[in-house]
Short mmCIF file of C-alpha atoms in Angstrom, two decimals:
data_model
loop_
_atom_site.label_atom_id
_atom_site.label_comp_id
_atom_site.label_asym_id
_atom_site.label_seq_id
_atom_site.Cartn_x
_atom_site.Cartn_y
_atom_site.Cartn_z
CA MET A 1198 -20.35 1.46 0.73
CA ILE A 1199 -18.88 -0.65 -2.07
CA ASN A 1200 -19.63 -1.46 -5.69
CA LEU A 1201 -20.04 -4.84 -7.33
CA ASP A 1202 -16.55 -4.71 -8.84
CA ARG A 1203 -14.92 -4.63 -5.40
CA LEU A 1204 -17.08 -7.49 -4.12
CA VAL A 1205 -16.16 -9.62 -7.15
CA ASN A 1206 -12.46 -8.82 -6.74
CA VAL A 1207 -12.49 -9.98 -3.11
CA LEU A 1208 -14.54 -13.13 -3.78
CA GLY A 1209 -12.32 -13.83 -6.77
CA GLY A 1210 -9.57 -14.78 -4.35
CA TYR A 1211 -11.72 -17.75 -3.34
CA GLY A 1212 -12.53 -19.13 -6.77
CA ALA A 1213 -15.53 -16.94 -7.59
CA HIS A 1214 -16.28 -15.55 -11.04
CA LEU A 1215 -18.82 -13.07 -12.38
CA ILE A 1216 -21.42 -13.81 -15.04
CA GLY A 1217 -23.44 -10.98 -16.54
CA SER A 1218 -23.00 -7.49 -17.92
CA GLY A 1219 -19.72 -5.76 -17.10
CA ASP A 1220 -21.63 -2.49 -16.80
CA LEU A 1221 -23.09 -3.74 -13.51
CA ARG A 1222 -19.63 -3.72 -11.90
CA ARG A 1223 -20.05 -0.03 -11.10
CA ARG A 1224 -23.38 -0.52 -9.31
CA GLU A 1225 -23.31 0.32 -5.60
CA LEU A 1226 -24.30 -2.34 -3.05
CA ARG A 1227 -26.03 -1.18 0.12
CA SER A 1228 -27.92 -4.22 1.48
CA VAL A 1229 -27.82 -8.02 1.69
CA ALA A 1230 -30.67 -10.57 1.57
CA MET A 1231 -30.40 -14.31 2.30
CA HIS A 1232 -32.74 -17.01 1.00
CA ASP A 1233 -34.97 -18.59 3.61
CA PRO A 1234 -37.23 -21.41 2.31
CA THR A 1235 -39.77 -20.71 5.09
CA ASP A 1236 -40.45 -17.20 3.78
CA ASP A 1237 -43.26 -16.71 1.28
CA ALA A 1238 -41.22 -14.05 -0.52
CA PRO A 1239 -37.50 -13.24 -0.24
CA PRO A 1240 -36.46 -10.06 1.57
CA LEU A 1241 -35.21 -7.17 -0.52
CA GLY A 1242 -31.45 -6.65 -0.93
CA ASP A 1243 -28.83 -5.58 -3.48
CA VAL A 1244 -26.89 -8.80 -2.88
CA PHE A 1245 -28.96 -12.01 -2.76
CA LEU A 1246 -27.37 -15.08 -1.17
CA ALA A 1247 -29.04 -18.14 -2.72
CA VAL A 1248 -28.37 -20.39 0.29
CA GLY A 1249 -29.63 -23.94 -0.30
CA VAL A 1250 -30.86 -23.18 -3.82
CA ASP A 1251 -29.59 -25.86 -6.20
CA SER A 1252 -30.92 -24.43 -9.47
CA ALA A 1253 -29.36 -21.34 -11.06
CA ASP A 1254 -32.69 -20.62 -12.72
CA THR A 1255 -34.51 -20.66 -9.35
CA ALA A 1256 -31.76 -18.50 -7.80
CA LEU A 1257 -32.24 -15.92 -10.56
CA ARG A 1258 -36.01 -15.90 -10.10
CA LEU A 1259 -35.67 -15.34 -6.34
CA ALA A 1260 -33.06 -12.63 -6.90
CA GLY A 1261 -35.48 -10.84 -9.21
CA GLN A 1262 -38.13 -10.90 -6.48
CA ALA A 1263 -35.53 -9.49 -4.05
CA ARG A 1264 -34.74 -6.70 -6.55
CA ALA A 1265 -31.09 -7.68 -6.31
CA VAL A 1266 -28.18 -6.34 -8.34
CA VAL A 1267 -26.27 -9.62 -7.95
CA VAL A 1268 -27.15 -13.16 -6.90
CA ILE A 1269 -24.48 -15.41 -5.35
CA VAL A 1270 -24.64 -19.17 -5.87
CA ARG A 1271 -22.35 -22.10 -4.99
CA SER A 1272 -21.62 -24.39 -7.89
CA ALA A 1273 -18.77 -26.27 -9.52
CA ILE A 1274 -20.07 -25.32 -12.98
CA GLY A 1275 -21.47 -22.15 -14.51
CA PRO A 1276 -25.15 -21.61 -15.43
CA GLU A 1277 -26.61 -22.77 -18.73
CA ALA A 1278 -27.04 -20.52 -21.76
CA GLY A 1279 -30.70 -19.86 -20.94
CA VAL A 1280 -29.85 -18.51 -17.49
CA ARG A 1281 -27.06 -16.35 -18.94
CA ALA A 1282 -29.55 -14.82 -21.38
CA ALA A 1283 -32.07 -14.24 -18.57
CA LEU A 1284 -29.38 -12.47 -16.53
CA ARG A 1285 -28.93 -9.98 -19.35
CA ASP A 1286 -32.68 -9.54 -19.76
CA HIS A 1287 -33.23 -8.88 -16.05
CA ASP A 1288 -30.07 -6.74 -15.65
CA ILE A 1289 -28.84 -8.96 -12.81
CA ALA A 1290 -25.31 -10.32 -12.30
CA MET A 1291 -24.48 -13.77 -10.94
CA VAL A 1292 -21.39 -14.66 -8.92
CA VAL A 1293 -20.56 -18.36 -8.91
CA VAL A 1294 -18.45 -19.50 -5.93
CA GLU A 1295 -16.85 -22.93 -5.83
CA PRO A 1296 -18.39 -25.37 -3.33
CA ALA A 1297 -15.20 -25.61 -1.21
CA VAL A 1298 -16.13 -22.22 0.29
CA SER A 1299 -18.95 -22.58 2.81
CA TRP A 1300 -22.00 -20.36 2.95
CA SER A 1301 -20.95 -19.11 6.39
CA GLN A 1302 -17.66 -17.93 4.90
CA ILE A 1303 -19.35 -16.38 1.88
CA SER A 1304 -21.87 -14.57 4.04
CA GLY A 1305 -19.09 -13.35 6.33
CA ILE A 1306 -17.28 -11.79 3.40
CA VAL A 1307 -20.42 -10.25 1.90
CA TYR A 1308 -21.83 -8.87 5.15
CA GLY A 1309 -18.38 -7.63 6.16
CA LEU A 1310 -17.95 -5.76 2.90
CA VAL A 1311 -21.43 -4.44 2.26
CA LEU A 1312 -22.76 -3.70 5.74
CA GLU A 1313 -19.49 -2.90 7.52
CA GLY A 1314 -17.91 -1.08 4.60
CA ARG A 1315 -19.13 2.31 5.73
CA GLU A 1316 -17.81 1.73 9.26
CA THR A 1317 -14.47 0.48 7.91
CA GLU A 1318 -14.03 3.53 5.71
CA SER A 1319 -14.44 5.73 8.76
CA GLY A 1320 -11.72 3.86 10.59
CA ARG A 1321 -13.35 1.09 12.63
CA GLY A 1322 -11.05 -1.84 13.34
CA PRO A 1323 -11.70 -5.57 12.79
CA SER A 1324 -13.67 -7.86 15.10
CA ASP A 1325 -12.22 -8.61 18.52
CA LEU A 1326 -10.41 -11.94 18.24
CA PHE A 1327 -9.33 -11.73 21.87
CA ALA A 1328 -12.94 -11.93 23.02
CA LEU A 1329 -13.47 -14.87 20.68
CA ALA A 1330 -10.38 -16.59 22.13
CA ASP A 1331 -11.88 -16.25 25.63
CA THR A 1332 -15.14 -17.81 24.44
CA ILE A 1333 -13.37 -20.76 22.81
CA ALA A 1334 -11.17 -21.28 25.88
CA ALA A 1335 -14.27 -21.51 28.06
CA GLU A 1336 -15.87 -24.10 25.77
CA VAL A 1337 -12.70 -26.17 25.42
CA GLY A 1338 -11.71 -25.82 29.06
CA ALA A 1339 -8.11 -24.85 28.26
CA PRO A 1340 -6.11 -21.72 27.41
CA VAL A 1341 -5.94 -21.05 23.66
CA THR A 1342 -3.92 -18.96 21.24
CA ILE A 1343 -4.76 -17.96 17.68
CA GLU A 1344 -1.84 -17.84 15.26
CA ASP A 1345 -1.47 -16.84 11.62
CA ARG A 1346 0.39 -18.93 9.04
CA ALA A 1347 3.72 -17.41 10.07
CA ALA A 1348 3.24 -18.65 13.68
CA ARG A 1349 2.61 -15.10 14.89
CA VAL A 1350 0.15 -14.84 17.78
CA ILE A 1351 -2.73 -12.58 16.79
CA ALA A 1352 -4.96 -13.26 19.81
CA TYR A 1353 -5.02 -15.34 23.00
CA SER A 1354 -7.34 -16.09 25.89
CA THR A 1355 -6.78 -14.35 29.21
CA ASP A 1356 -6.06 -17.48 31.29
CA GLN A 1357 -2.38 -17.97 30.35
CA ALA A 1358 -0.74 -17.46 33.76
CA ASP A 1359 -0.49 -21.16 34.75
CA THR A 1360 0.59 -22.49 31.36
CA ASP A 1361 4.06 -23.81 30.48
CA ARG A 1362 7.17 -21.74 29.75
CA ALA A 1363 6.89 -22.13 25.99
CA ARG A 1364 3.35 -20.74 25.99
CA ARG A 1365 4.32 -17.79 28.20
CA ASP A 1366 7.30 -16.97 25.95
CA THR A 1367 5.04 -17.23 22.90
CA VAL A 1368 2.44 -14.85 24.32
CA ILE A 1369 5.06 -12.31 25.46
CA ALA A 1370 6.92 -12.32 22.12
CA ARG A 1371 3.69 -12.69 20.14
CA ARG A 1372 5.37 -15.47 18.14
CA VAL A 1373 6.28 -19.12 18.65
CA PRO A 1374 10.01 -19.34 19.54
CA ALA A 1375 12.20 -20.17 16.55
CA GLU A 1376 13.57 -23.42 18.03
CA ILE A 1377 10.07 -24.75 18.67
CA ARG A 1378 8.93 -23.79 15.16
CA ALA A 1379 11.92 -25.66 13.72
CA ARG A 1380 11.21 -28.75 15.84
CA LEU A 1381 7.52 -28.83 14.92
CA GLU A 1382 8.51 -28.46 11.27
CA ALA A 1383 10.97 -31.35 11.57
CA ASP A 1384 8.35 -33.51 13.30
CA GLY A 1385 5.96 -32.95 10.40
CA VAL A 1386 3.36 -31.06 12.45
CA ALA A 1387 3.15 -28.18 9.95
CA ALA A 1388 2.65 -30.54 7.00
CA ARG A 1389 -0.03 -32.52 8.85
CA LEU A 1390 -1.82 -29.30 9.79
CA VAL A 1391 -2.02 -28.21 6.14
CA ALA A 1392 -3.74 -31.49 5.21
CA ALA A 1393 -5.86 -31.88 8.35
CA ASP A 1394 -9.61 -31.34 8.43
CA GLY A 1395 -9.87 -31.49 12.21
CA PRO A 1396 -7.85 -31.15 15.46
CA LEU A 1397 -4.43 -32.81 15.87
CA HIS A 1398 -2.71 -33.69 19.14
CA VAL A 1399 0.93 -32.53 19.44
CA PRO A 1400 2.94 -34.37 22.14
CA ALA A 1401 4.90 -32.42 24.73
CA LEU A 1402 8.44 -31.21 24.05
CA PRO A 1403 9.88 -31.05 27.58
CA GLU A 1404 13.35 -30.04 26.36
CA PHE A 1405 11.77 -26.78 25.11
CA GLY A 1406 9.54 -26.28 28.14
CA MET A 1407 6.45 -27.10 26.09
CA GLY A 1408 3.60 -29.25 27.28
CA GLY A 1409 1.12 -31.05 25.06
CA ARG A 1410 -1.10 -29.19 22.64
CA THR A 1411 -4.12 -29.78 20.46
CA VAL A 1412 -4.20 -27.71 17.29
CA ALA A 1413 -6.99 -27.14 14.80
CA PRO A 1414 -6.43 -25.66 11.33
CA VAL A 1415 -8.07 -22.33 10.59
CA ARG A 1416 -9.01 -22.28 6.95
CA VAL A 1417 -11.38 -20.73 4.42
CA GLY A 1418 -12.20 -23.09 1.60
CA ARG A 1419 -8.86 -24.63 0.69
CA GLU A 1420 -6.77 -21.77 2.06
CA LEU A 1421 -5.08 -22.21 5.44
CA LEU A 1422 -5.22 -18.89 7.28
CA GLY A 1423 -3.69 -19.97 10.59
CA SER A 1424 -4.20 -22.27 13.55
CA LEU A 1425 -5.95 -22.51 16.91
CA TRP A 1426 -3.94 -24.05 19.77
CA ALA A 1427 -5.27 -25.38 23.08
CA VAL A 1428 -3.02 -26.38 26.00
CA GLY A 1429 -3.36 -29.96 27.29
CA ASP A 1430 -1.08 -32.98 27.66
CA ALA A 1431 -3.82 -35.45 26.69
CA PRO A 1432 -5.87 -35.40 23.48
CA LEU A 1433 -9.20 -33.63 23.80
CA ASP A 1434 -12.31 -35.74 24.26
CA PRO A 1435 -14.74 -35.76 21.31
CA GLU A 1436 -16.97 -33.02 22.67
CA ARG A 1437 -14.12 -30.60 23.39
CA ALA A 1438 -12.42 -31.49 20.08
CA ARG A 1439 -15.66 -30.60 18.32
CA ALA A 1440 -15.79 -27.29 20.21
CA LEU A 1441 -12.20 -26.51 19.19
CA ASN A 1442 -12.94 -27.37 15.56
CA GLU A 1443 -16.08 -25.21 15.54
CA GLY A 1444 -14.07 -22.45 17.17
CA ALA A 1445 -11.48 -22.71 14.38
CA ARG A 1446 -14.21 -22.24 11.79
CA THR A 1447 -15.44 -19.13 13.58
CA VAL A 1448 -11.88 -17.82 13.89
CA GLY A 1449 -11.46 -18.31 10.14
CA LEU A 1450 -14.53 -16.23 9.49
CA HIS A 1451 -13.28 -13.45 11.79
CA MET A 1452 -9.78 -13.52 10.26
CA LEU A 1453 -11.25 -13.36 6.80
CA ARG A 1454 -13.52 -10.47 7.68
CA ALA A 1455 -10.59 -8.65 9.28
CA ARG A 1456 -8.52 -9.16 6.15
CA VAL A 1457 -11.40 -8.10 3.92
CA SER A 1458 -11.95 -5.00 6.05
CA SER A 1459 -8.25 -4.16 5.83
CA ASP A 1460 -8.25 -4.67 2.06
CA LEU A 1461 -11.37 -2.53 1.75
CA GLU A 1462 -9.79 0.28 3.71
CA ARG A 1463 -6.64 0.07 1.59
CA GLN A 1464 -8.70 0.37 -1.60
CA VAL A 1465 -10.81 3.27 -0.34
CA GLU A 1466 -7.69 5.02 0.95
CA SER A 1467 -5.70 4.40 -2.22
CA GLU A 1468 -8.44 5.74 -4.49
CA SER A 1469 -8.83 8.87 -2.39
CA VAL A 1470 -5.08 9.53 -2.31
CA ILE A 1471 -4.86 9.13 -6.10
CA ASP A 1472 -7.68 11.68 -6.50
CA LEU A 1473 -5.78 14.11 -4.26
CA LEU A 1474 -2.45 13.62 -6.07
CA GLU A 1475 -4.06 14.06 -9.48
CA GLY A 1476 -6.29 16.97 -8.47
CA ALA A 1477 -9.52 15.11 -9.24
CA GLY A 1478 -12.79 15.98 -7.51
CA ASP A 1479 -13.24 18.01 -4.34
CA PRO A 1480 -9.97 17.89 -2.32
CA GLU A 1481 -11.60 18.90 0.96
CA ARG A 1482 -14.11 16.06 0.69
CA ALA A 1483 -11.34 13.63 -0.24
CA VAL A 1484 -9.16 14.44 2.79
CA GLY A 1485 -12.21 14.34 5.04
CA ARG A 1486 -13.13 10.90 3.74
CA ILE A 1487 -9.75 9.45 4.79
CA GLY A 1488 -9.30 11.42 8.00
CA LEU A 1489 -6.66 13.98 6.97
CA PRO A 1490 -6.63 17.71 7.77
CA VAL A 1491 -7.05 20.26 5.01
CA GLU A 1492 -3.80 22.12 5.75
CA GLY A 1493 -0.19 21.34 6.63
CA LEU A 1494 0.23 18.29 4.38
CA ARG A 1495 3.24 16.93 2.51
CA VAL A 1496 3.58 14.24 -0.17
CA ILE A 1497 6.35 11.69 0.35
CA ALA A 1498 7.48 9.56 -2.60
CA LEU A 1499 9.29 6.29 -1.85
CA HIS A 1500 11.22 3.80 -3.98
CA ALA A 1501 12.53 0.43 -2.77
CA ARG A 1502 15.87 -0.71 -4.17
CA ALA A 1503 16.35 -4.48 -3.97
CA GLN A 1504 17.25 -7.50 -6.08
CA ALA A 1505 13.50 -8.15 -6.45
CA PRO A 1506 12.12 -4.59 -6.77
CA ASP A 1507 8.51 -5.63 -7.41
CA ALA A 1508 8.36 -7.64 -4.17
CA ALA A 1509 10.24 -4.90 -2.31
CA VAL A 1510 7.79 -2.17 -3.30
CA LEU A 1511 4.85 -4.37 -2.27
CA HIS A 1512 6.48 -4.94 1.13
CA LEU A 1513 6.95 -1.19 1.36
CA PHE A 1514 3.30 -0.49 0.49
CA GLU A 1515 2.11 -3.08 3.02
CA GLN A 1516 4.35 -1.50 5.67
CA VAL A 1517 2.92 1.99 5.20
CA THR A 1518 -0.69 0.75 5.10
CA THR A 1519 -0.54 -1.74 7.98
CA GLY A 1520 -3.19 -1.00 10.59
CA PHE A 1521 -6.47 0.83 10.26
CA GLY A 1522 -6.66 4.49 9.40
CA TRP A 1523 -7.05 5.73 12.95
CA SER A 1524 -3.74 4.08 13.91
CA ARG A 1525 -1.63 5.63 11.11
CA PRO A 1526 -0.72 9.30 10.56
CA GLY A 1527 -0.48 9.16 6.76
CA ARG A 1528 -2.58 7.87 3.87
CA SER A 1529 -0.90 6.03 1.00
CA THR A 1530 -1.23 4.62 -2.49
CA LEU A 1531 0.94 2.68 -4.92
CA LEU A 1532 1.38 4.04 -8.44
CA GLY A 1533 3.70 2.00 -10.63
CA THR A 1534 6.84 1.42 -8.59
CA THR A 1535 6.39 4.47 -6.35
CA VAL A 1536 4.64 4.53 -2.98
CA TYR A 1537 3.09 7.92 -2.22
CA THR A 1538 2.06 8.95 1.28
CA VAL A 1539 0.19 12.11 2.18
CA LEU A 1540 1.39 13.01 5.67
CA PRO A 1541 0.05 15.71 8.01
CA CYS A 1542 3.15 17.64 9.13
CA GLY A 1543 1.78 21.02 10.15
CA GLY A 1544 4.09 22.52 7.53
CA GLU A 1545 7.21 21.21 9.31
CA ILE A 1546 9.93 18.98 7.84
CA ALA A 1547 10.85 16.95 10.96
CA PRO A 1548 7.67 14.79 11.08
CA ALA A 1549 8.20 13.72 7.47
CA LEU A 1550 11.84 12.73 8.07
CA GLU A 1551 10.96 10.81 11.23
CA TRP A 1552 8.12 9.02 9.42
CA VAL A 1553 10.52 7.91 6.66
CA ARG A 1554 13.05 6.65 9.24
CA ALA A 1555 10.36 4.72 11.14
CA THR A 1556 9.05 3.19 7.90
CA VAL A 1557 12.50 2.01 6.84
CA ARG A 1558 13.20 0.55 10.30
CA GLY A 1559 10.06 -1.58 10.07
CA LEU A 1560 10.86 -3.16 6.70
CA PRO A 1561 11.95 -6.82 6.69
CA GLY A 1562 15.51 -7.28 5.48
CA HIS A 1563 16.02 -3.49 5.41
CA PRO A 1564 15.96 -3.00 1.61
CA GLY A 1565 17.38 0.28 0.37
CA VAL A 1566 14.73 2.98 0.24
CA THR A 1567 15.02 6.36 -1.44
CA ALA A 1568 12.63 9.13 -0.47
CA GLY A 1569 11.63 12.53 -1.78
CA VAL A 1570 9.55 14.92 0.33
CA GLY A 1571 7.42 17.57 -1.35
CA GLY A 1572 6.77 21.02 0.00
CA ALA A 1573 4.04 21.90 2.50
CA ALA A 1574 0.62 22.09 0.88
CA ASP A 1575 -3.08 22.43 1.48
CA ALA A 1576 -5.37 19.71 0.15
CA GLY A 1577 -5.88 21.52 -3.15
CA ASP A 1578 -2.11 21.93 -3.69
CA LEU A 1579 -1.17 18.28 -3.25
CA PRO A 1580 -0.54 17.74 -7.01
CA ASP A 1581 2.25 20.34 -6.72
CA SER A 1582 3.67 18.66 -3.61
CA ARG A 1583 3.54 15.30 -5.42
CA ARG A 1584 5.49 16.73 -8.38
CA GLU A 1585 8.08 18.18 -5.98
CA ALA A 1586 8.36 14.84 -4.17
CA ASP A 1587 8.92 13.06 -7.50
CA GLU A 1588 11.66 15.50 -8.46
CA CYS A 1589 13.32 15.20 -5.04
CA LEU A 1590 13.17 11.42 -5.44
CA THR A 1591 15.22 11.64 -8.64
CA LEU A 1592 17.84 13.65 -6.70
CA ALA A 1593 17.94 11.20 -3.77
CA GLY A 1594 20.91 8.85 -3.62
CA ASP A 1595 21.81 6.37 -0.93
CA GLY A 1596 21.67 8.94 1.84
CA ALA A 1597 18.94 10.82 3.67
CA PRO A 1598 15.61 11.78 2.06
CA VAL A 1599 15.71 14.84 -0.17
CA VAL A 1600 13.30 17.57 0.99
CA TYR A 1601 11.99 20.18 -1.42
CA ASP A 1602 12.46 23.01 1.08
CA ASP A 1603 16.20 22.35 1.06
CA ALA A 1604 16.56 21.29 -2.58
CA TRP A 1605 14.28 23.70 -4.44
CA ASP A 1606 17.25 25.20 -6.31
CA ALA A 1607 18.39 21.78 -7.56
CA VAL A 1608 14.79 21.00 -8.54
CA LEU A 1609 14.55 24.28 -10.46
CA LEU A 1610 17.78 23.61 -12.34
CA ARG A 1611 16.62 20.09 -13.17
CA ARG A 1612 13.38 21.48 -14.59
CA LEU A 1613 15.37 23.90 -16.72
CA ARG A 1614 17.49 21.04 -18.08
CA LEU A 1615 14.38 19.08 -18.97
CA VAL A 1616 12.90 22.10 -20.74
CA ALA A 1617 16.15 22.56 -22.65
CA GLU A 1618 16.29 18.88 -23.62
CA ALA A 1619 12.72 19.14 -24.95
CA GLY A 1620 13.78 22.03 -27.19
CA ARG A 1621 11.64 24.59 -25.40
CA LEU A 1622 14.56 26.93 -24.53
CA PRO A 1623 16.24 28.99 -27.27
CA GLY A 1624 19.14 26.91 -28.54
CA ARG A 1625 20.79 29.80 -30.40
CA ASN A 1626 22.39 31.84 -27.61
CA PRO A 1627 25.91 32.89 -26.51
CA VAL A 1628 26.22 29.93 -24.09
CA ALA A 1629 25.47 27.46 -26.89
CA VAL A 1630 28.14 29.16 -29.01
CA LEU A 1631 30.69 28.87 -26.19
CA ALA A 1632 29.78 25.21 -25.58
CA ARG A 1633 30.39 24.40 -29.25
CA HIS A 1634 33.69 26.28 -29.15
CA ASP A 1635 34.78 24.28 -26.06
CA SER A 1636 33.87 21.05 -27.83
CA ASP A 1637 35.68 21.97 -31.05
CA HIS A 1638 38.81 23.58 -29.57
CA GLY A 1639 39.20 22.04 -26.12
CA THR A 1640 38.74 25.38 -24.34
CA ASP A 1641 37.11 25.84 -20.93
CA TYR A 1642 35.05 28.95 -21.59
CA THR A 1643 31.65 27.79 -20.27
CA ARG A 1644 33.13 26.79 -16.88
CA THR A 1645 34.98 30.09 -16.73
CA LEU A 1646 31.85 32.12 -17.49
CA ARG A 1647 29.84 30.16 -14.93
CA ALA A 1648 32.46 30.73 -12.22
CA TRP A 1649 32.60 34.46 -12.99
CA LEU A 1650 28.79 34.76 -12.81
CA TYR A 1651 28.56 32.69 -9.61
CA ALA A 1652 31.27 34.92 -8.08
CA HIS A 1653 29.33 38.06 -9.10
CA GLY A 1654 32.25 39.31 -11.20
CA ASP A 1655 34.87 38.84 -8.45
CA LEU A 1656 37.98 37.63 -10.33
CA GLY A 1657 39.63 36.28 -7.18
CA ALA A 1658 36.57 34.27 -6.13
CA ALA A 1659 36.08 32.95 -9.67
CA ALA A 1660 39.73 31.89 -9.83
CA GLU A 1661 39.34 30.03 -6.54
CA LEU A 1662 36.31 28.17 -7.91
CA LEU A 1663 38.28 27.17 -11.00
CA GLY A 1664 41.54 26.47 -9.21
CA VAL A 1665 43.53 28.88 -11.41
CA HIS A 1666 45.25 32.28 -11.09
CA PRO A 1667 43.06 35.44 -11.37
CA ASN A 1668 45.10 36.49 -14.42
CA THR A 1669 44.02 33.26 -16.14
CA VAL A 1670 40.38 34.16 -15.55
CA ARG A 1671 40.99 37.67 -16.89
CA TYR A 1672 42.69 36.25 -19.98
CA ARG A 1673 39.89 33.73 -20.64
CA LEU A 1674 37.20 36.39 -20.30
CA ARG A 1675 38.98 38.52 -22.86
CA ARG A 1676 39.26 35.58 -25.24
CA LEU A 1677 35.65 34.37 -24.85
CA ARG A 1678 34.34 37.88 -25.55
CA GLY A 1679 35.95 37.46 -28.93
CA VAL A 1680 33.98 34.26 -29.55
CA THR A 1681 30.50 35.73 -28.93
CA ASP A 1682 28.78 38.89 -27.70
CA LEU A 1683 28.04 38.24 -24.01
CA ARG A 1684 26.82 41.74 -22.96
CA LEU A 1685 28.07 41.11 -19.41
CA HIS A 1686 27.41 44.75 -18.50
CA GLU A 1687 23.62 44.19 -18.84
CA PRO A 1688 21.86 42.68 -15.75
CA ARG A 1689 19.17 40.89 -17.79
CA ALA A 1690 21.79 39.32 -20.04
CA ARG A 1691 23.73 38.07 -17.01
CA VAL A 1692 20.57 36.44 -15.62
CA ALA A 1693 19.81 34.82 -18.97
CA LEU A 1694 23.39 33.55 -19.29
CA THR A 1695 23.16 32.01 -15.80
CA VAL A 1696 19.93 30.22 -16.71
CA ALA A 1697 21.36 28.97 -20.00
CA LEU A 1698 24.50 27.68 -18.24
CA ALA A 1699 22.34 25.84 -15.71
CA THR A 1700 20.77 23.78 -18.51
CA LEU A 1701 24.10 22.29 -19.55
CA PRO A 1702 24.45 18.65 -18.43
CA GLU A 1703 27.84 19.29 -16.83
CA ASP A 1704 26.41 21.99 -14.56
CA PRO A 1705 26.94 20.92 -10.91
#
């Protein structure tokens, strides 16, 4: 289930814009209706597709009969002032999509979002491009592969056994070999494909073990999403070329719906994780909605260090959200420059550390990543685990992730320093007096007192910590007692002195 705002955001990537009240953006969309001129009255639906309707006024009238929340039209210009006023009067929104995007593509997006949204949120994957590849191969009469814009193979037909070496290497590696990509680039094939509106024949490259190919661009509107390749030394005849071109259009629709489904899942997941981290709503319902258990969770906070940090953090977020929910152990969101992942660990530390290592290994270019791991938590305690992960992240350097279970003492001391810096700890105390004395007279009384307290009053151990003779420690203690009343014989005073010393910036 989605709202109008999400539908507009997705369609906005293809030149669409919303006209009407912004309040409608929060309205939920549960059904779709499409105009059919043979029907006496339009079917009912929250989203009305005004297919074949040239007039915005007519589209609005039909949408009103369909009891729609939003009507979608294709037009190079927006509606006139009278239609805009009528939209407000009827409490209906209008989305205007530029004509370069076909109705089949628009309907694919809308149906994929509205009708498949509920299935996607529960973890269903995208449509089966492999089955589509088999269908196209049968119509074209040749093995086919479907590639994205980066020449990565995302699907292929089953009949690849008797093809050339280059095709077999491509299918095995799931990517066109680098030397062939470079040669096709040099021959201008990539540039021609971007501009093409139909299939192109690519001559054989025997030196690379590649036979002839026919390639059709896979695009949505003006955007090239990938390509569809059929094996064959000779150009396809008109009928098979038409089948390949039609297949490319269908592939574009499937690729778009897959991408929309993935984006939808990311948004649903991200919103639910934010609710959990901020303690909003019912935590048990939130974890159930994104397929996490109620217990044994940890929050992991990640930063990417790179020359282009904004791009690096986006790569990091894409890495941790690649694949549908059922194929990933954690659920993630991006807040500012921090990626947060809620990971089921059963209360253990090892799964969190292994997840961080696997995530870093999968990043392109291996940018530096720092990680903080919060303590084990139930769903309702995730805000605490998030705060612990943030604090561990500030302690993390270039080494391994910092885990709260191991670093709770450092986290506690850091919190005390922050409280002291905010003026919420008493500033008038014996430690403050000693610190001022050290600053004014060049003495080393605060370090001496800290060493004595850490050594539990053992002069020899304190001297070893300071690197001096025990008599020096004894002498300093006698002198610093003359500076301020320490009350070292009182247990509560010793605890308070230790806390106050921990707030000093030079405390290790």
